[in-house]
Amino acid sequence: MSTQYAMPPYFSWIVDKVLAVSAIPFHHSHLNYLKLNKIETIVSFDDQRKVPIHTNPFMKVIRFSSNNLSINDCSNFVYLMESAKKRGEGVLIHCEKGEERAAVLALCYLIKLWQCRPDFAIDYYRCIRPSSLEKTEFEELIFQYYNQVKDGFSNLSHKDLKWSSDTEFLGKDLEMFIDQPIPDSYQERIQY
């Protein structure tokens, strides 16, 4: 078996060819796989184990504090994602298993990209990565981010939306996103 290209552990595309989440890519074959898939930026939370970028100097590593996340971190990450997308580059977020801190940043990006409520983004994310986002403080941060950015969302009906490769999979089932009540477990966290 060749080790020239190997998917990093716990790897998942969240938005195809734009945003992926995984555990730490610790082997040079993981970086080769990322390069093959046009992922050129790694967002890292792990200060103990370093990504072996010396084997692939093209790779940019952006480090976030492993202790806590803030609304500022979420906003900075969304800006980083928008910039990378304009350049046609993918981004990988990793933390220990890509389940908590990485999920927060990915979900903030999905909320901004899709202009959707956090409950829909969380449900979508958990379909891809079922054991993710189990700590309530991380879930709270996602709702805080949503409350900060929701006023900038355009109020389009689903018939007015312009489909892109990021949203076309929602097409036929978009009715589930329109005029649905907010689940009770999320209700008190959304500010009106």
Short mmCIF file of N, CA, C and O in Angstrom, two decimals, residues 106-190:
data_model
loop_
_atom_site.label_atom_id
_atom_site.label_comp_id
_atom_site.label_asym_id
_atom_site.label_seq_id
_atom_site.Cartn_x
_atom_site.Cartn_y
_atom_site.Cartn_z
N ALA A 106 -16.44 25.79 12.06
CA ALA A 106 -17.11 25.33 10.85
C ALA A 106 -18.58 25.75 10.86
O ALA A 106 -19.12 26.20 9.83
N LEU A 107 -19.23 25.64 11.98
CA LEU A 107 -20.65 25.99 12.08
C LEU A 107 -20.86 27.50 11.91
O LEU A 107 -21.83 27.92 11.28
N CYS A 108 -19.98 28.29 12.45
CA CYS A 108 -20.09 29.75 12.24
C CYS A 108 -19.99 30.08 10.76
O CYS A 108 -20.73 30.92 10.25
N TYR A 109 -19.09 29.41 10.07
CA TYR A 109 -18.98 29.63 8.63
C TYR A 109 -20.25 29.20 7.90
O TYR A 109 -20.74 29.91 7.02
N LEU A 110 -20.80 28.05 8.26
CA LEU A 110 -22.04 27.58 7.61
C LEU A 110 -23.19 28.56 7.85
O LEU A 110 -23.97 28.84 6.94
N ILE A 111 -23.30 29.07 9.06
CA ILE A 111 -24.36 30.03 9.38
C ILE A 111 -24.24 31.26 8.49
O ILE A 111 -25.22 31.74 7.93
N LYS A 112 -23.03 31.76 8.34
CA LYS A 112 -22.81 32.94 7.51
C LYS A 112 -23.01 32.62 6.02
O LYS A 112 -23.64 33.38 5.29
N LEU A 113 -22.49 31.48 5.57
CA LEU A 113 -22.59 31.09 4.17
C LEU A 113 -24.04 30.88 3.75
O LEU A 113 -24.47 31.37 2.71
N TRP A 114 -24.78 30.14 4.55
CA TRP A 114 -26.16 29.79 4.21
C TRP A 114 -27.18 30.78 4.74
O TRP A 114 -28.35 30.69 4.43
N GLN A 115 -26.73 31.72 5.59
CA GLN A 115 -27.63 32.67 6.24
C GLN A 115 -28.79 31.92 6.91
O GLN A 115 -29.96 32.19 6.67
N CYS A 116 -28.42 30.97 7.73
CA CYS A 116 -29.42 30.11 8.37
C CYS A 116 -29.31 30.19 9.89
O CYS A 116 -28.33 30.70 10.43
N ARG A 117 -30.32 29.67 10.53
CA ARG A 117 -30.32 29.60 11.99
C ARG A 117 -29.33 28.53 12.44
O ARG A 117 -29.06 27.57 11.73
N PRO A 118 -28.83 28.67 13.65
CA PRO A 118 -27.84 27.71 14.14
C PRO A 118 -28.37 26.28 14.26
O PRO A 118 -27.62 25.34 14.06
N ASP A 119 -29.64 26.11 14.59
CA ASP A 119 -30.16 24.76 14.75
C ASP A 119 -30.08 23.97 13.46
O ASP A 119 -29.77 22.77 13.47
N PHE A 120 -30.30 24.61 12.31
CA PHE A 120 -30.19 23.91 11.04
C PHE A 120 -28.74 23.56 10.73
O PHE A 120 -28.44 22.46 10.27
N ALA A 121 -27.83 24.51 10.99
CA ALA A 121 -26.42 24.24 10.73
C ALA A 121 -25.91 23.12 11.65
O ALA A 121 -25.18 22.23 11.20
N ILE A 122 -26.31 23.14 12.90
CA ILE A 122 -25.88 22.10 13.85
C ILE A 122 -26.41 20.74 13.43
O ILE A 122 -25.69 19.74 13.43
N ASP A 123 -27.69 20.67 13.04
CA ASP A 123 -28.26 19.40 12.60
C ASP A 123 -27.53 18.86 11.37
O ASP A 123 -27.23 17.68 11.27
N TYR A 124 -27.22 19.76 10.41
CA TYR A 124 -26.48 19.35 9.22
C TYR A 124 -25.10 18.81 9.60
O TYR A 124 -24.68 17.75 9.15
N TYR A 125 -24.41 19.55 10.46
CA TYR A 125 -23.06 19.16 10.87
C TYR A 125 -23.07 17.81 11.57
O TYR A 125 -22.21 16.96 11.34
N ARG A 126 -24.06 17.61 12.44
CA ARG A 126 -24.14 16.34 13.18
C ARG A 126 -24.49 15.17 12.26
O ARG A 126 -24.23 14.03 12.62
N CYS A 127 -25.09 15.44 11.13
CA CYS A 127 -25.32 14.36 10.16
C CYS A 127 -23.99 13.88 9.58
O CYS A 127 -23.81 12.70 9.31
N ILE A 128 -23.05 14.81 9.40
CA ILE A 128 -21.74 14.46 8.85
C ILE A 128 -20.82 13.92 9.94
O ILE A 128 -20.09 12.96 9.73
N ARG A 129 -20.86 14.57 11.11
CA ARG A 129 -19.98 14.21 12.22
C ARG A 129 -20.83 14.03 13.49
O ARG A 129 -20.93 14.95 14.30
N PRO A 130 -21.43 12.87 13.66
CA PRO A 130 -22.45 12.66 14.70
C PRO A 130 -22.01 12.91 16.13
O PRO A 130 -22.83 13.34 16.94
N SER A 131 -20.79 12.68 16.48
CA SER A 131 -20.40 12.84 17.89
C SER A 131 -19.90 14.25 18.20
O SER A 131 -19.30 14.49 19.24
N SER A 132 -20.15 15.18 17.32
CA SER A 132 -19.61 16.54 17.48
C SER A 132 -20.48 17.42 18.35
O SER A 132 -21.68 17.21 18.48
N LEU A 133 -19.83 18.42 18.90
CA LEU A 133 -20.47 19.52 19.61
C LEU A 133 -21.31 19.02 20.78
O LEU A 133 -22.51 19.21 20.83
N GLU A 134 -20.66 18.41 21.73
CA GLU A 134 -21.35 17.88 22.89
C GLU A 134 -21.27 18.80 24.10
O GLU A 134 -21.97 18.59 25.07
N LYS A 135 -20.43 19.83 24.05
CA LYS A 135 -20.29 20.75 25.18
C LYS A 135 -21.19 21.96 24.96
O LYS A 135 -21.12 22.62 23.92
N THR A 136 -21.99 22.28 25.95
CA THR A 136 -22.95 23.38 25.79
C THR A 136 -22.28 24.73 25.63
O THR A 136 -22.81 25.59 24.95
N GLU A 137 -21.09 24.93 26.21
CA GLU A 137 -20.44 26.24 26.05
C GLU A 137 -20.07 26.51 24.60
O GLU A 137 -20.09 27.65 24.14
N PHE A 138 -19.74 25.47 23.84
CA PHE A 138 -19.45 25.65 22.42
C PHE A 138 -20.73 25.93 21.64
O PHE A 138 -20.74 26.75 20.73
N GLU A 139 -21.80 25.24 21.99
CA GLU A 139 -23.08 25.49 21.35
C GLU A 139 -23.54 26.93 21.62
O GLU A 139 -24.04 27.61 20.74
N GLU A 140 -23.34 27.38 22.85
CA GLU A 140 -23.70 28.76 23.21
C GLU A 140 -22.94 29.77 22.36
O GLU A 140 -23.49 30.79 21.94
N LEU A 141 -21.67 29.51 22.12
CA LEU A 141 -20.86 30.42 21.31
C LEU A 141 -21.41 30.52 19.89
O LEU A 141 -21.43 31.60 19.30
N ILE A 142 -21.89 29.42 19.34
CA ILE A 142 -22.48 29.43 18.00
C ILE A 142 -23.73 30.30 17.98
O ILE A 142 -23.94 31.08 17.06
N PHE A 143 -24.55 30.19 19.01
CA PHE A 143 -25.75 31.02 19.09
C PHE A 143 -25.39 32.50 19.28
O PHE A 143 -26.04 33.37 18.71
N GLN A 144 -24.35 32.79 20.05
CA GLN A 144 -23.90 34.17 20.19
C GLN A 144 -23.44 34.73 18.84
O GLN A 144 -23.75 35.87 18.50
N TYR A 145 -22.70 33.92 18.10
CA TYR A 145 -22.24 34.36 16.78
C TYR A 145 -23.44 34.63 15.88
O TYR A 145 -23.49 35.66 15.20
N TYR A 146 -24.40 33.73 15.85
CA TYR A 146 -25.61 33.92 15.04
C TYR A 146 -26.31 35.22 15.41
O TYR A 146 -26.70 36.01 14.54
N ASN A 147 -26.49 35.48 16.71
CA ASN A 147 -27.16 36.69 17.15
C ASN A 147 -26.39 37.95 16.74
O ASN A 147 -26.98 39.00 16.52
N GLN A 148 -25.08 37.83 16.59
CA GLN A 148 -24.25 38.96 16.16
C GLN A 148 -24.39 39.23 14.67
O GLN A 148 -24.39 40.39 14.25
N VAL A 149 -24.54 38.18 13.84
CA VAL A 149 -24.50 38.38 12.39
C VAL A 149 -25.85 38.32 11.69
O VAL A 149 -25.96 38.72 10.54
N LYS A 150 -26.89 37.86 12.35
CA LYS A 150 -28.16 37.60 11.67
C LYS A 150 -28.80 38.85 11.06
O LYS A 150 -29.50 38.74 10.06
N ASP A 151 -28.54 40.02 11.61
CA ASP A 151 -29.13 41.24 11.06
C ASP A 151 -28.59 41.56 9.67
O ASP A 151 -29.22 42.29 8.92
N GLY A 152 -27.44 41.02 9.34
CA GLY A 152 -26.85 41.24 8.02
C GLY A 152 -27.36 40.28 6.97
O GLY A 152 -27.00 40.40 5.80
N PHE A 153 -28.19 39.33 7.36
CA PHE A 153 -28.72 38.37 6.39
C PHE A 153 -29.78 39.04 5.54
O PHE A 153 -30.59 39.81 6.02
N SER A 154 -29.77 38.71 4.26
CA SER A 154 -30.82 39.23 3.39
C SER A 154 -32.07 38.39 3.60
O SER A 154 -32.01 37.19 3.83
N ASN A 155 -33.24 39.03 3.56
CA ASN A 155 -34.50 38.34 3.78
C ASN A 155 -35.09 37.90 2.46
O ASN A 155 -36.05 38.47 1.97
N LEU A 156 -34.50 36.88 1.87
CA LEU A 156 -34.98 36.36 0.60
C LEU A 156 -35.88 35.16 0.86
O LEU A 156 -35.65 34.39 1.78
N SER A 157 -36.86 34.99 0.03
CA SER A 157 -37.61 33.74 0.10
C SER A 157 -36.77 32.68 -0.59
O SER A 157 -35.85 32.99 -1.35
N HIS A 158 -37.09 31.41 -0.38
CA HIS A 158 -36.28 30.36 -0.99
C HIS A 158 -36.36 30.39 -2.51
O HIS A 158 -35.47 29.91 -3.19
N LYS A 159 -37.38 30.98 -3.07
CA LYS A 159 -37.48 31.06 -4.53
C LYS A 159 -36.54 32.11 -5.10
O LYS A 159 -36.21 32.08 -6.26
N ASP A 160 -36.10 33.06 -4.25
CA ASP A 160 -35.20 34.11 -4.69
C ASP A 160 -33.72 33.73 -4.56
O ASP A 160 -32.86 34.44 -5.04
N LEU A 161 -33.44 32.64 -3.88
CA LEU A 161 -32.06 32.28 -3.62
C LEU A 161 -31.33 31.91 -4.91
O LEU A 161 -31.90 31.30 -5.81
N LYS A 162 -30.09 32.29 -4.99
CA LYS A 162 -29.23 31.93 -6.11
C LYS A 162 -28.43 30.71 -5.67
O LYS A 162 -27.65 30.77 -4.73
N TRP A 163 -28.64 29.59 -6.33
CA TRP A 163 -27.98 28.36 -5.93
C TRP A 163 -26.53 28.37 -6.39
O TRP A 163 -26.20 28.85 -7.45
N SER A 164 -25.68 27.84 -5.55
CA SER A 164 -24.27 27.68 -5.88
C SER A 164 -23.89 26.25 -5.53
O SER A 164 -24.69 25.49 -5.00
N SER A 165 -22.67 25.90 -5.80
CA SER A 165 -22.23 24.55 -5.47
C SER A 165 -22.25 24.32 -3.97
O SER A 165 -22.29 23.18 -3.52
N ASP A 166 -22.25 25.40 -3.18
CA ASP A 166 -22.30 25.27 -1.72
C ASP A 166 -23.70 24.98 -1.21
O ASP A 166 -23.86 24.47 -0.11
N THR A 167 -24.73 25.32 -1.98
CA THR A 167 -26.09 25.20 -1.48
C THR A 167 -27.01 24.36 -2.36
O THR A 167 -28.13 24.09 -1.97
N GLU A 168 -26.54 23.93 -3.50
CA GLU A 168 -27.46 23.25 -4.43
C GLU A 168 -28.02 21.95 -3.87
O GLU A 168 -29.12 21.55 -4.21
N PHE A 169 -27.30 21.29 -2.96
CA PHE A 169 -27.82 20.05 -2.40
C PHE A 169 -29.06 20.29 -1.54
O PHE A 169 -29.81 19.37 -1.26
N LEU A 170 -29.30 21.53 -1.12
CA LEU A 170 -30.48 21.83 -0.33
C LEU A 170 -31.72 21.97 -1.19
O LEU A 170 -32.83 21.90 -0.69
N GLY A 171 -31.54 22.21 -2.48
CA GLY A 171 -32.59 22.54 -3.44
C GLY A 171 -33.98 22.04 -3.17
O GLY A 171 -34.85 22.79 -2.79
N LYS A 172 -34.23 20.77 -3.40
CA LYS A 172 -35.58 20.24 -3.31
C LYS A 172 -36.10 20.22 -1.89
O LYS A 172 -37.30 20.29 -1.67
N ASP A 173 -35.23 20.08 -0.92
CA ASP A 173 -35.66 19.95 0.47
C ASP A 173 -35.60 21.27 1.23
O ASP A 173 -35.67 21.28 2.45
N LEU A 174 -35.47 22.37 0.53
CA LEU A 174 -35.33 23.65 1.21
C LEU A 174 -36.56 24.02 2.02
O LEU A 174 -36.47 24.78 2.97
N GLU A 175 -37.72 23.47 1.67
CA GLU A 175 -38.94 23.76 2.42
C GLU A 175 -38.74 23.50 3.91
O GLU A 175 -39.36 24.15 4.75
N MET A 176 -37.88 22.54 4.24
CA MET A 176 -37.68 22.23 5.66
C MET A 176 -37.01 23.38 6.40
O MET A 176 -37.06 23.45 7.61
N PHE A 177 -36.37 24.32 5.68
CA PHE A 177 -35.71 25.44 6.31
C PHE A 177 -36.61 26.67 6.43
O PHE A 177 -36.27 27.62 7.10
N ILE A 178 -37.73 26.67 5.74
CA ILE A 178 -38.56 27.86 5.65
C ILE A 178 -39.72 27.77 6.64
O ILE A 178 -40.44 26.79 6.69
N ASP A 179 -39.89 28.80 7.43
CA ASP A 179 -41.02 28.94 8.36
C ASP A 179 -41.20 27.74 9.28
O ASP A 179 -42.32 27.39 9.64
N GLN A 180 -40.12 27.13 9.68
CA GLN A 180 -40.20 26.03 10.64
C GLN A 180 -40.02 26.61 12.04
O GLN A 180 -39.24 27.53 12.25
N PRO A 181 -40.75 26.06 13.02
CA PRO A 181 -40.55 26.55 14.38
C PRO A 181 -39.17 26.18 14.88
O PRO A 181 -38.61 25.16 14.48
N ILE A 182 -38.64 27.00 15.74
CA ILE A 182 -37.34 26.72 16.33
C ILE A 182 -37.55 25.69 17.44
O ILE A 182 -38.45 25.83 18.27
N PRO A 183 -36.77 24.62 17.46
CA PRO A 183 -36.93 23.61 18.51
C PRO A 183 -36.80 24.22 19.90
O PRO A 183 -36.02 25.16 20.11
N ASP A 184 -37.54 23.70 20.86
CA ASP A 184 -37.54 24.24 22.22
C ASP A 184 -36.15 24.29 22.82
O ASP A 184 -35.82 25.22 23.54
N SER A 185 -35.32 23.31 22.52
CA SER A 185 -33.99 23.27 23.10
C SER A 185 -33.13 24.45 22.66
O SER A 185 -32.14 24.79 23.30
N TYR A 186 -33.49 25.11 21.55
CA TYR A 186 -32.73 26.24 21.04
C TYR A 186 -33.45 27.56 21.24
O TYR A 186 -32.86 28.62 21.13
N GLN A 187 -34.73 27.52 21.50
CA GLN A 187 -35.58 28.71 21.49
C GLN A 187 -35.04 29.86 22.34
O GLN A 187 -34.96 30.99 21.88
N GLU A 188 -34.66 29.58 23.57
CA GLU A 188 -34.25 30.67 24.47
C GLU A 188 -32.90 31.27 24.10
O GLU A 188 -32.54 32.33 24.60
N ARG A 189 -32.14 30.64 23.21
CA ARG A 189 -30.82 31.17 22.89
C ARG A 189 -30.81 32.11 21.69
O ARG A 189 -29.82 32.75 21.42
N ILE A 190 -31.92 32.20 20.97
CA ILE A 190 -31.99 33.11 19.82
C ILE A 190 -32.66 34.40 20.27
O ILE A 190 -33.74 34.39 20.83
#
